[in-house]
């Protein structure tokens, strides 16, 4: 936990430093500021990952202060040792040259036309690692790893200074040994960056793409519940992947070498973050499967793949009126079996797009597939409409493994109450676990907002209770399909909790004594009421108009 706090603190410090640079050059809260910060982080992480892996292979290069010079000497020596070292690096590791390191740029920042040197360095890294690190779009085109960041400065006289300032911040900032510890662990590197930045660039309740960071606790619970026993050679998918928190947790539980990651997302910045997470978490083999596309309108994997595991925290509400009619066709009829939300006369942005994602996920599972989907809690009790049709399909087909209703304010960027739907194509119609965890958690204050945080013990309690299919008073019930049908297909645990009424046997004399006591107390209260009424009447008579 201390290490997590240290990493989070240092990450936010570097973000603030880079934001300060952007502000000083007229890019504060500019649309390009997000790109600059995330790409500079990418460059920093690639440097550190490269240094960490090289030092593991060649411990004699390990001195941080002398690392650049030692590597440069090795590179300039024509005995082939540098090329051999690069060949020994794992495919997940970026291959860099000494002059592409932060140290080299820092030492040469006073050279002529430094902005061009900076941009060329990033471009070369991108080109030389493109076969591994590029992301493909729906059309098949591959994007590049870095933009030419100096081009975001319109005043050409400031470009050199801007690039120098970025490099200086990176050089000054060092994770040192504490950061290298994270490369030996299974860690979602971009979680803090995404959460910290999304508050600035996504302040209007989700913005255009309704991006929300999934809390670590929710991601861990989902992964722990889904992954049971020894799992090998599975396909894991997220159709609204964001920065990949859910997929990272899932892959870590399964084993990075035992699964292949597939994803789709409409946001380029989310794809960039996911790519970085894959690079840093030994999942580079899955980068070709990261697709930037509109999953609902232009699904890349719809007819190409079915999946063993699907996790998703989809956008809940979003205006998709521009392409709604394209969905209401025979091509997508089987996929959207429960229907497509209508376009409201007002507030198009309130269209419940998450209902399309749920149906898409159900369609995308293979015959033994499992899924976990974050939904607004209102979904689990809606009395009619698309919501109920989806719930009916899950119950009638025996696909519902259970539901966990989370505490309110568990998300940093939205106060919407959420539940997690667990789907299992082999669940059957018996022993369905419904859990109300809304009373768990500790409230912490973050700025002006409050947030609920689950303790480790509470996370374990949720996972163990769910996995062991236990009924715990006030927390969980285990029901069958017929019971759920009798409750109008409600998935709310509270509707199944037993209400225990405590009965106490008393004698006729005790009963009479209690009734007498109630009568005496009532008489006293009535007398007090009459006295007050009389006093009020007297006071009213004394009122005069002046």
Short mmCIF file of C-alpha atoms in Angstrom, two decimals, residues 8-534:
data_model
loop_
_atom_site.label_atom_id
_atom_site.label_comp_id
_atom_site.label_asym_id
_atom_site.label_seq_id
_atom_site.Cartn_x
_atom_site.Cartn_y
_atom_site.Cartn_z
CA UNK A 8 0.59 7.73 -7.16
CA UNK A 9 2.11 10.78 -5.50
CA UNK A 10 5.10 10.88 -7.84
CA UNK A 11 2.90 10.36 -10.90
CA UNK A 12 0.70 13.30 -9.97
CA UNK A 13 3.79 15.43 -9.31
CA UNK A 14 5.10 14.77 -12.80
CA UNK A 15 1.69 15.44 -14.35
CA UNK A 16 1.53 18.77 -12.52
CA UNK A 17 5.04 19.63 -13.70
CA UNK A 18 4.16 18.87 -17.33
CA UNK A 19 0.90 20.80 -17.04
CA UNK A 20 2.91 23.74 -15.76
CA UNK A 21 5.12 23.58 -18.86
CA UNK A 22 2.04 23.48 -21.10
CA UNK A 23 0.50 26.44 -19.28
CA UNK A 24 3.70 28.47 -19.63
CA UNK A 25 3.55 28.00 -23.39
CA UNK A 26 -0.13 28.77 -23.84
CA UNK A 27 -1.40 25.18 -23.88
CA UNK A 28 -3.07 25.08 -20.45
CA UNK A 29 -6.37 23.15 -20.73
CA UNK A 30 -5.84 23.13 -24.48
CA UNK A 31 -7.18 20.10 -26.33
CA UNK A 32 -3.59 19.11 -27.15
CA UNK A 33 -2.38 19.22 -23.56
CA UNK A 34 -3.72 15.73 -22.89
CA UNK A 35 -1.83 14.34 -25.92
CA UNK A 36 1.39 16.02 -24.85
CA UNK A 37 1.23 14.75 -21.27
CA UNK A 38 0.31 11.16 -22.16
CA UNK A 39 2.93 10.93 -24.91
CA UNK A 40 5.66 12.39 -22.72
CA UNK A 41 4.72 9.78 -20.11
CA UNK A 42 4.94 7.12 -22.79
CA UNK A 43 8.44 8.28 -23.69
CA UNK A 44 9.43 8.28 -20.01
CA UNK A 45 8.05 4.79 -19.41
CA UNK A 46 9.74 3.36 -22.52
CA UNK A 47 13.07 4.76 -21.28
CA UNK A 48 12.62 3.27 -17.83
CA UNK A 49 11.39 -0.10 -19.10
CA UNK A 50 14.35 -0.32 -21.49
CA UNK A 51 16.84 0.61 -18.76
CA UNK A 52 15.33 -1.89 -16.33
CA UNK A 53 15.50 -4.81 -18.79
CA UNK A 54 19.01 -3.96 -20.01
CA UNK A 55 20.28 -3.83 -16.44
CA UNK A 56 18.81 -7.26 -15.76
CA UNK A 57 20.79 -8.69 -18.68
CA UNK A 58 23.94 -6.68 -18.07
CA UNK A 59 24.23 -5.87 -14.33
CA UNK A 60 27.55 -4.11 -14.90
CA UNK A 61 25.60 -1.32 -16.63
CA UNK A 62 23.36 -0.83 -13.61
CA UNK A 63 24.74 2.40 -12.16
CA UNK A 64 21.95 4.92 -12.85
CA UNK A 65 24.32 7.88 -13.03
CA UNK A 66 26.62 6.12 -15.48
CA UNK A 67 24.05 4.07 -17.36
CA UNK A 68 23.84 6.35 -20.38
CA UNK A 69 27.61 6.59 -20.81
CA UNK A 70 28.10 2.85 -20.29
CA UNK A 71 25.43 2.07 -22.86
CA UNK A 72 26.91 4.60 -25.29
CA UNK A 73 30.33 2.99 -24.97
CA UNK A 74 28.82 -0.42 -25.67
CA UNK A 75 26.95 0.96 -28.69
CA UNK A 76 30.04 2.62 -30.17
CA UNK A 77 32.17 -0.47 -29.72
CA UNK A 78 32.10 -2.40 -33.00
CA UNK A 79 32.38 -5.87 -31.47
CA UNK A 80 28.64 -6.62 -31.90
CA UNK A 81 27.90 -6.68 -28.15
CA UNK A 82 25.17 -4.04 -28.41
CA UNK A 83 23.34 -5.91 -31.21
CA UNK A 84 23.58 -9.13 -29.19
CA UNK A 85 22.10 -7.34 -26.18
CA UNK A 86 19.16 -6.10 -28.26
CA UNK A 87 18.54 -9.62 -29.57
CA UNK A 88 18.35 -10.92 -26.01
CA UNK A 89 15.65 -8.44 -25.01
CA UNK A 90 12.13 -9.81 -24.71
CA UNK A 91 9.68 -8.86 -27.47
CA UNK A 92 7.75 -6.79 -24.93
CA UNK A 93 10.69 -4.45 -24.41
CA UNK A 94 11.19 -1.36 -26.61
CA UNK A 95 14.54 -1.30 -28.38
CA UNK A 96 16.27 2.06 -28.00
CA UNK A 97 19.64 3.49 -28.94
CA UNK A 98 21.72 5.61 -26.54
CA UNK A 99 20.98 8.83 -28.43
CA UNK A 100 17.24 8.17 -27.97
CA UNK A 101 17.42 8.24 -24.18
CA UNK A 102 16.26 11.15 -22.05
CA UNK A 103 19.81 11.59 -20.76
CA UNK A 104 21.15 12.20 -24.27
CA UNK A 105 18.50 14.83 -25.05
CA UNK A 106 19.16 16.52 -21.73
CA UNK A 107 22.91 16.67 -22.40
CA UNK A 108 22.33 18.09 -25.89
CA UNK A 109 19.49 20.48 -25.25
CA UNK A 110 21.57 23.51 -26.22
CA UNK A 111 22.22 22.20 -29.71
CA UNK A 112 20.81 24.06 -32.69
CA UNK A 113 17.20 23.31 -33.65
CA UNK A 114 16.57 21.21 -30.54
CA UNK A 115 12.83 20.90 -31.28
CA UNK A 116 13.65 19.02 -34.48
CA UNK A 117 16.05 16.75 -32.59
CA UNK A 118 13.36 16.05 -30.01
CA UNK A 119 10.68 15.30 -32.63
CA UNK A 120 13.08 13.20 -34.70
CA UNK A 121 13.99 11.14 -31.66
CA UNK A 122 10.37 10.31 -30.88
CA UNK A 123 9.62 9.64 -34.54
CA UNK A 124 12.57 7.26 -34.86
CA UNK A 125 11.52 5.36 -31.75
CA UNK A 126 8.03 5.08 -33.20
CA UNK A 127 9.27 3.89 -36.60
CA UNK A 128 11.81 1.41 -35.28
CA UNK A 129 9.26 -0.19 -32.92
CA UNK A 130 6.19 0.15 -35.18
CA UNK A 131 5.90 -3.55 -35.95
CA UNK A 132 5.25 -4.26 -32.28
CA UNK A 133 3.72 -1.13 -30.81
CA UNK A 134 1.37 0.32 -33.45
CA UNK A 135 -2.41 0.30 -33.02
CA UNK A 136 -4.74 -0.60 -35.85
CA UNK A 137 -7.99 1.22 -36.63
CA UNK A 138 -11.21 -0.28 -38.01
CA UNK A 139 -10.05 0.54 -41.54
CA UNK A 140 -6.78 -1.31 -41.00
CA UNK A 141 -4.54 1.77 -40.93
CA UNK A 142 -1.87 1.83 -38.20
CA UNK A 143 -1.23 4.86 -36.06
CA UNK A 144 2.17 6.09 -34.93
CA UNK A 145 3.52 5.91 -31.41
CA UNK A 146 4.24 9.64 -31.09
CA UNK A 147 3.12 12.92 -32.61
CA UNK A 148 5.58 15.71 -33.38
CA UNK A 149 4.95 17.49 -30.11
CA UNK A 150 6.69 20.74 -31.06
CA UNK A 151 4.01 21.32 -33.71
CA UNK A 152 1.52 22.07 -30.97
CA UNK A 153 3.43 25.34 -30.42
CA UNK A 154 2.29 27.83 -33.05
CA UNK A 155 5.06 30.36 -32.32
CA UNK A 156 8.14 28.82 -33.98
CA UNK A 157 10.47 30.89 -31.80
CA UNK A 158 9.22 29.01 -28.71
CA UNK A 159 9.46 25.45 -30.02
CA UNK A 160 13.03 24.80 -28.86
CA UNK A 161 12.36 26.15 -25.37
CA UNK A 162 9.13 24.16 -25.08
CA UNK A 163 10.86 20.89 -25.92
CA UNK A 164 13.76 21.72 -23.59
CA UNK A 165 11.31 22.36 -20.76
CA UNK A 166 9.65 18.95 -21.30
CA UNK A 167 13.00 17.14 -21.34
CA UNK A 168 14.19 18.98 -18.24
CA UNK A 169 11.07 17.93 -16.32
CA UNK A 170 11.62 14.32 -17.35
CA UNK A 171 15.29 14.43 -16.39
CA UNK A 172 14.61 16.09 -13.03
CA UNK A 173 11.90 13.58 -12.25
CA UNK A 174 13.08 10.06 -11.46
CA UNK A 175 11.23 7.08 -10.12
CA UNK A 176 14.64 5.51 -9.44
CA UNK A 177 14.58 2.16 -7.66
CA UNK A 178 11.02 2.53 -6.40
CA UNK A 179 9.68 2.65 -9.95
CA UNK A 180 11.77 -0.29 -11.11
CA UNK A 181 10.07 -2.34 -8.42
CA UNK A 182 6.83 -1.95 -10.38
CA UNK A 183 8.30 -3.71 -13.40
CA UNK A 184 8.72 -6.84 -11.27
CA UNK A 185 5.08 -6.67 -10.17
CA UNK A 186 1.75 -6.85 -11.97
CA UNK A 187 0.66 -3.25 -12.06
CA UNK A 188 -1.77 -1.05 -13.97
CA UNK A 189 0.71 1.72 -14.73
CA UNK A 190 -1.73 4.17 -16.26
CA UNK A 191 -4.51 3.97 -13.70
CA UNK A 192 -3.36 7.04 -11.76
CA UNK A 193 -2.61 9.07 -14.89
CA UNK A 194 -6.01 8.33 -16.37
CA UNK A 195 -7.94 9.05 -13.18
CA UNK A 196 -6.01 12.24 -12.46
CA UNK A 197 -6.33 13.63 -15.98
CA UNK A 198 -9.90 12.51 -16.64
CA UNK A 199 -11.11 14.97 -13.99
CA UNK A 200 -9.72 17.84 -16.09
CA UNK A 201 -10.63 16.63 -19.57
CA UNK A 202 -13.86 14.84 -18.78
CA UNK A 203 -15.56 17.17 -16.32
CA UNK A 204 -18.93 17.27 -18.05
CA UNK A 205 -20.12 13.89 -16.75
CA UNK A 206 -18.27 11.81 -19.23
CA UNK A 207 -17.79 14.22 -22.08
CA UNK A 208 -18.19 13.11 -25.64
CA UNK A 209 -17.01 9.57 -25.02
CA UNK A 210 -18.24 9.13 -21.44
CA UNK A 211 -14.90 7.86 -20.17
CA UNK A 212 -14.78 6.71 -16.59
CA UNK A 213 -11.88 5.15 -14.77
CA UNK A 214 -12.81 1.82 -13.14
CA UNK A 215 -11.69 1.76 -9.48
CA UNK A 216 -9.04 -0.78 -8.54
CA UNK A 217 -11.37 -2.50 -6.06
CA UNK A 218 -14.03 -3.12 -8.72
CA UNK A 219 -11.42 -4.37 -11.20
CA UNK A 220 -9.92 -6.75 -8.64
CA UNK A 221 -13.31 -8.10 -7.54
CA UNK A 222 -14.31 -8.75 -11.15
CA UNK A 223 -11.06 -10.56 -11.94
CA UNK A 224 -11.11 -12.63 -8.74
CA UNK A 225 -14.71 -13.73 -9.30
CA UNK A 226 -14.28 -14.53 -12.99
CA UNK A 227 -10.98 -16.42 -12.85
CA UNK A 228 -11.37 -19.68 -10.98
CA UNK A 229 -8.87 -22.54 -11.24
CA UNK A 230 -6.19 -23.10 -13.86
CA UNK A 231 -6.91 -21.16 -17.06
CA UNK A 232 -4.89 -21.47 -20.27
CA UNK A 233 -4.95 -20.09 -23.81
CA UNK A 234 -8.02 -17.88 -23.48
CA UNK A 235 -9.22 -14.83 -25.36
CA UNK A 236 -10.08 -11.83 -23.18
CA UNK A 237 -12.05 -8.90 -24.60
CA UNK A 238 -13.30 -5.44 -23.61
CA UNK A 239 -15.50 -3.59 -26.13
CA UNK A 240 -15.14 -0.23 -24.34
CA UNK A 241 -11.65 -0.66 -22.99
CA UNK A 242 -10.60 2.82 -21.86
CA UNK A 243 -7.11 2.58 -20.34
CA UNK A 244 -7.50 -1.16 -19.81
CA UNK A 245 -7.85 -1.44 -16.02
CA UNK A 246 -10.32 -4.32 -16.21
CA UNK A 247 -8.28 -6.21 -18.78
CA UNK A 248 -5.05 -5.69 -16.83
CA UNK A 249 -6.55 -7.19 -13.67
CA UNK A 250 -8.03 -10.08 -15.64
CA UNK A 251 -4.75 -10.82 -17.45
CA UNK A 252 -2.75 -10.68 -14.22
CA UNK A 253 -5.07 -13.24 -12.59
CA UNK A 254 -4.94 -15.58 -15.59
CA UNK A 255 -1.26 -15.07 -16.40
CA UNK A 256 0.03 -12.83 -19.16
CA UNK A 257 1.42 -15.79 -21.12
CA UNK A 258 -1.86 -17.70 -20.85
CA UNK A 259 -4.18 -15.17 -22.43
CA UNK A 260 -4.52 -12.90 -25.43
CA UNK A 261 -6.08 -9.46 -25.08
CA UNK A 262 -8.58 -8.05 -27.57
CA UNK A 263 -10.16 -4.62 -27.33
CA UNK A 264 -12.15 -1.92 -29.07
CA UNK A 265 -12.66 1.72 -28.16
CA UNK A 266 -13.63 4.85 -30.08
CA UNK A 267 -11.14 7.04 -28.20
CA UNK A 268 -7.60 7.42 -29.53
CA UNK A 269 -6.29 8.60 -26.16
CA UNK A 270 -7.71 5.48 -24.48
CA UNK A 271 -6.05 3.29 -27.10
CA UNK A 272 -2.75 5.03 -26.42
CA UNK A 273 -3.03 4.37 -22.69
CA UNK A 274 -3.95 0.75 -23.24
CA UNK A 275 -0.99 0.29 -25.56
CA UNK A 276 1.33 1.62 -22.88
CA UNK A 277 -0.20 -0.71 -20.31
CA UNK A 278 0.31 -3.68 -22.61
CA UNK A 279 3.94 -2.71 -23.21
CA UNK A 280 4.69 -2.35 -19.52
CA UNK A 281 2.77 -5.48 -18.45
CA UNK A 282 4.39 -8.05 -20.76
CA UNK A 283 1.36 -8.17 -23.07
CA UNK A 284 2.97 -6.71 -26.17
CA UNK A 285 1.82 -9.75 -28.15
CA UNK A 286 -1.72 -8.38 -27.85
CA UNK A 287 -1.05 -4.89 -29.24
CA UNK A 288 -2.15 -5.88 -32.78
CA UNK A 289 -5.55 -6.72 -31.27
CA UNK A 290 -6.13 -3.15 -29.97
CA UNK A 291 -8.64 -1.66 -32.39
CA UNK A 292 -9.76 1.96 -32.46
CA UNK A 293 -13.35 1.90 -33.69
CA UNK A 294 -16.97 2.56 -32.81
CA UNK A 295 -17.78 -0.82 -31.29
CA UNK A 296 -21.54 -0.44 -31.64
CA UNK A 297 -21.69 0.90 -35.20
CA UNK A 298 -18.53 -0.64 -36.68
CA UNK A 299 -17.64 -3.71 -34.60
CA UNK A 300 -14.32 -5.14 -35.74
CA UNK A 301 -14.54 -8.53 -34.03
CA UNK A 302 -18.27 -9.20 -34.35
CA UNK A 303 -18.01 -12.03 -36.87
CA UNK A 304 -14.28 -12.70 -36.45
CA UNK A 305 -14.03 -13.87 -32.85
CA UNK A 306 -16.01 -15.19 -29.94
CA UNK A 307 -14.43 -14.76 -26.51
CA UNK A 308 -13.77 -16.77 -23.35
CA UNK A 309 -13.81 -13.74 -21.03
CA UNK A 310 -15.37 -10.32 -21.51
CA UNK A 311 -15.11 -7.43 -19.06
CA UNK A 312 -16.60 -3.99 -19.56
CA UNK A 313 -17.42 -0.73 -17.86
CA UNK A 314 -19.30 0.77 -20.84
CA UNK A 315 -20.53 4.35 -21.14
CA UNK A 316 -23.97 4.46 -19.55
CA UNK A 317 -25.51 7.35 -21.50
CA UNK A 318 -24.44 8.81 -24.82
CA UNK A 319 -26.00 10.41 -27.86
CA UNK A 320 -25.81 7.82 -30.65
CA UNK A 321 -28.70 9.25 -32.66
CA UNK A 322 -26.38 9.87 -35.63
CA UNK A 323 -26.08 6.16 -36.31
CA UNK A 324 -29.11 4.72 -34.51
CA UNK A 325 -31.02 3.95 -37.72
CA UNK A 326 -28.05 1.97 -39.06
CA UNK A 327 -28.38 -0.35 -36.07
CA UNK A 328 -32.08 -1.03 -36.57
CA UNK A 329 -31.49 -3.33 -39.55
CA UNK A 330 -31.58 -7.07 -40.23
CA UNK A 331 -27.79 -7.18 -40.02
CA UNK A 332 -27.85 -6.40 -36.30
CA UNK A 333 -31.23 -7.92 -35.35
CA UNK A 334 -29.76 -11.02 -33.72
CA UNK A 335 -27.14 -8.97 -31.92
CA UNK A 336 -29.61 -6.45 -30.50
CA UNK A 337 -32.32 -8.97 -29.66
CA UNK A 338 -33.92 -6.84 -26.92
CA UNK A 339 -34.14 -3.67 -29.00
CA UNK A 340 -32.45 -0.33 -29.51
CA UNK A 341 -33.17 2.70 -27.28
CA UNK A 342 -35.25 5.39 -28.99
CA UNK A 343 -34.07 8.95 -29.53
CA UNK A 344 -35.69 11.15 -26.86
CA UNK A 345 -37.24 14.46 -27.88
CA UNK A 346 -35.00 16.22 -25.37
CA UNK A 347 -31.58 15.31 -23.95
CA UNK A 348 -30.29 13.03 -26.67
CA UNK A 349 -27.19 12.59 -24.54
CA UNK A 350 -29.33 10.53 -22.13
CA UNK A 351 -29.70 7.66 -24.60
CA UNK A 352 -28.92 4.43 -22.72
CA UNK A 353 -26.09 3.16 -24.88
CA UNK A 354 -24.97 0.71 -22.18
CA UNK A 355 -27.96 -1.49 -23.12
CA UNK A 356 -26.40 -1.97 -26.55
CA UNK A 357 -23.07 -2.91 -25.00
CA UNK A 358 -24.71 -5.55 -22.78
CA UNK A 359 -26.37 -7.14 -25.81
CA UNK A 360 -23.13 -6.91 -27.80
CA UNK A 361 -21.27 -8.70 -25.00
CA UNK A 362 -23.86 -11.46 -24.75
CA UNK A 363 -23.56 -11.99 -28.51
CA UNK A 364 -19.75 -12.00 -28.37
CA UNK A 365 -19.32 -14.75 -25.75
CA UNK A 366 -18.44 -18.26 -26.87
CA UNK A 367 -20.42 -21.28 -25.65
CA UNK A 368 -18.48 -21.50 -22.39
CA UNK A 369 -17.79 -17.78 -22.02
CA UNK A 370 -17.90 -15.66 -18.88
CA UNK A 371 -18.42 -11.91 -18.57
CA UNK A 372 -18.66 -9.11 -16.02
CA UNK A 373 -20.37 -5.82 -16.90
CA UNK A 374 -20.65 -2.65 -14.82
CA UNK A 375 -24.20 -1.27 -15.15
CA UNK A 376 -26.26 1.46 -13.46
CA UNK A 377 -28.10 -0.17 -10.56
CA UNK A 378 -31.45 0.89 -12.01
CA UNK A 379 -30.94 -1.76 -14.69
CA UNK A 380 -31.42 -4.63 -12.25
CA UNK A 381 -34.99 -3.66 -11.27
CA UNK A 382 -36.50 -1.90 -14.32
CA UNK A 383 -40.05 -3.23 -14.70
CA UNK A 384 -40.24 -3.21 -18.49
CA UNK A 385 -38.46 -2.30 -21.71
CA UNK A 386 -35.07 -3.37 -23.03
CA UNK A 387 -33.68 -3.81 -19.52
CA UNK A 388 -36.25 -6.44 -18.58
CA UNK A 389 -35.90 -8.29 -21.91
CA UNK A 390 -32.17 -8.62 -21.32
CA UNK A 391 -32.72 -9.92 -17.79
CA UNK A 392 -35.29 -12.40 -19.06
CA UNK A 393 -32.82 -13.76 -21.64
CA UNK A 394 -30.13 -14.18 -18.98
CA UNK A 395 -32.46 -16.09 -16.64
CA UNK A 396 -34.34 -18.15 -19.23
CA UNK A 397 -31.06 -19.28 -20.85
CA UNK A 398 -29.41 -20.01 -17.50
CA UNK A 399 -26.62 -17.50 -18.09
CA UNK A 400 -26.76 -15.40 -14.91
CA UNK A 401 -24.15 -16.30 -12.34
CA UNK A 402 -24.98 -13.40 -10.06
CA UNK A 403 -25.05 -9.67 -9.34
CA UNK A 404 -23.12 -7.45 -6.92
CA UNK A 405 -24.55 -4.00 -6.13
CA UNK A 406 -21.67 -1.72 -5.20
CA UNK A 407 -21.56 1.14 -2.65
CA UNK A 408 -22.56 4.57 -3.93
CA UNK A 409 -19.77 7.02 -4.91
CA UNK A 410 -17.31 4.21 -5.55
CA UNK A 411 -16.37 5.92 -8.83
CA UNK A 412 -14.26 9.07 -8.70
CA UNK A 413 -15.95 10.80 -11.64
CA UNK A 414 -19.62 9.90 -11.24
CA UNK A 415 -22.03 9.45 -8.35
CA UNK A 416 -24.17 6.94 -10.26
CA UNK A 417 -24.90 3.81 -8.22
CA UNK A 418 -23.52 0.78 -10.04
CA UNK A 419 -23.87 -2.98 -9.99
CA UNK A 420 -21.79 -5.69 -11.63
CA UNK A 421 -23.59 -8.35 -13.67
CA UNK A 422 -21.71 -11.67 -13.84
CA UNK A 423 -22.60 -13.82 -16.84
CA UNK A 424 -21.61 -17.45 -17.31
CA UNK A 425 -22.90 -19.43 -20.28
CA UNK A 426 -22.72 -22.56 -18.08
CA UNK A 427 -24.18 -21.07 -14.89
CA UNK A 428 -27.50 -22.93 -14.99
CA UNK A 429 -30.70 -21.91 -13.22
CA UNK A 430 -29.79 -22.85 -9.66
CA UNK A 431 -27.64 -21.07 -7.06
CA UNK A 432 -27.68 -17.56 -8.49
CA UNK A 433 -25.94 -15.16 -6.10
CA UNK A 434 -27.46 -11.73 -5.53
CA UNK A 435 -25.44 -9.42 -3.30
CA UNK A 436 -26.08 -5.97 -1.85
CA UNK A 437 -22.66 -4.54 -0.91
CA UNK A 438 -23.99 -0.97 -0.79
CA UNK A 439 -23.44 -0.68 2.96
CA UNK A 440 -19.77 -1.61 2.78
CA UNK A 441 -16.84 0.76 2.34
CA UNK A 442 -15.32 3.80 4.01
CA UNK A 443 -16.07 7.36 2.94
CA UNK A 444 -13.04 9.47 2.06
CA UNK A 445 -12.96 13.07 0.92
CA UNK A 446 -11.29 13.97 -2.38
CA UNK A 447 -11.30 17.71 -2.87
CA UNK A 448 -14.93 18.82 -2.78
CA UNK A 449 -16.24 15.32 -3.44
CA UNK A 450 -16.72 12.24 -1.34
CA UNK A 451 -15.79 8.78 -2.47
CA UNK A 452 -16.38 5.31 -1.05
CA UNK A 453 -13.37 3.02 -0.75
CA UNK A 454 -13.58 -0.70 -0.02
CA UNK A 455 -11.04 -2.18 2.37
CA UNK A 456 -9.05 -5.28 1.42
CA UNK A 457 -11.08 -7.33 3.91
CA UNK A 458 -14.32 -6.13 2.34
CA UNK A 459 -13.07 -7.00 -1.14
CA UNK A 460 -12.22 -10.49 0.05
CA UNK A 461 -15.59 -10.81 1.76
CA UNK A 462 -17.41 -9.96 -1.47
CA UNK A 463 -15.31 -12.35 -3.56
CA UNK A 464 -15.45 -15.26 -1.09
CA UNK A 465 -19.17 -14.90 -0.40
CA UNK A 466 -19.93 -14.76 -4.11
CA UNK A 467 -17.57 -17.58 -5.13
CA UNK A 468 -18.72 -19.86 -2.31
CA UNK A 469 -22.38 -19.08 -3.07
CA UNK A 470 -23.16 -18.16 0.54
CA UNK A 471 -26.26 -16.51 1.94
CA UNK A 472 -25.18 -13.89 4.46
CA UNK A 473 -27.80 -11.93 6.37
CA UNK A 474 -28.10 -8.40 5.03
CA UNK A 475 -25.47 -9.03 2.34
CA UNK A 476 -26.33 -11.88 -0.01
CA UNK A 477 -28.93 -14.45 -1.03
CA UNK A 478 -28.69 -17.55 -3.19
CA UNK A 479 -31.80 -18.05 -5.33
CA UNK A 480 -32.94 -20.01 -8.38
CA UNK A 481 -34.44 -18.93 -11.69
CA UNK A 482 -38.03 -19.60 -10.60
CA UNK A 483 -37.67 -17.30 -7.59
CA UNK A 484 -36.30 -14.54 -9.82
CA UNK A 485 -39.18 -15.00 -12.28
CA UNK A 486 -41.67 -14.68 -9.42
CA UNK A 487 -40.13 -11.25 -8.61
CA UNK A 488 -40.62 -9.97 -12.17
CA UNK A 489 -37.01 -10.89 -13.01
CA UNK A 490 -35.58 -8.49 -10.41
CA UNK A 491 -31.85 -8.88 -9.72
CA UNK A 492 -31.94 -6.78 -6.54
CA UNK A 493 -30.80 -8.76 -3.51
CA UNK A 494 -32.92 -6.63 -1.18
CA UNK A 495 -36.13 -7.98 -2.66
CA UNK A 496 -35.15 -11.50 -1.58
CA UNK A 497 -33.94 -10.80 1.94
CA UNK A 498 -36.13 -12.39 4.59
CA UNK A 499 -37.82 -10.00 7.00
CA UNK A 500 -37.65 -11.59 10.42
CA UNK A 501 -40.28 -10.43 12.94
CA UNK A 502 -39.40 -11.16 16.52
CA UNK A 503 -42.31 -12.54 18.57
CA UNK A 504 -42.34 -12.48 22.39
CA UNK A 505 -44.90 -14.49 24.36
CA UNK A 506 -46.64 -12.46 27.11
CA UNK A 507 -49.53 -13.22 29.49
CA UNK A 508 -52.96 -11.58 29.36
CA UNK A 509 -52.09 -9.56 32.46
CA UNK A 510 -48.85 -8.27 30.88
CA UNK A 511 -50.76 -7.35 27.74
CA UNK A 512 -53.37 -5.39 29.74
CA UNK A 513 -50.64 -3.60 31.67
CA UNK A 514 -48.91 -2.54 28.45
CA UNK A 515 -52.16 -1.26 26.93
CA UNK A 516 -52.90 0.68 30.14
CA UNK A 517 -49.45 2.24 29.94
CA UNK A 518 -50.04 3.31 26.34
CA UNK A 519 -53.42 4.87 27.31
CA UNK A 520 -51.87 6.80 30.20
CA UNK A 521 -49.09 8.14 27.96
CA UNK A 522 -51.58 9.17 25.27
CA UNK A 523 -53.78 10.97 27.85
CA UNK A 524 -50.78 12.94 29.03
CA UNK A 525 -49.83 13.91 25.48
CA UNK A 526 -53.42 14.99 24.67
CA UNK A 527 -53.55 17.20 27.80
CA UNK A 528 -50.27 18.86 26.86
CA UNK A 529 -51.61 19.43 23.37
CA UNK A 530 -54.80 21.07 24.66
CA UNK A 531 -52.80 23.38 26.91
CA UNK A 532 -50.63 24.47 23.98
CA UNK A 533 -53.73 25.06 21.82
CA UNK A 534 -55.21 27.35 24.47
#
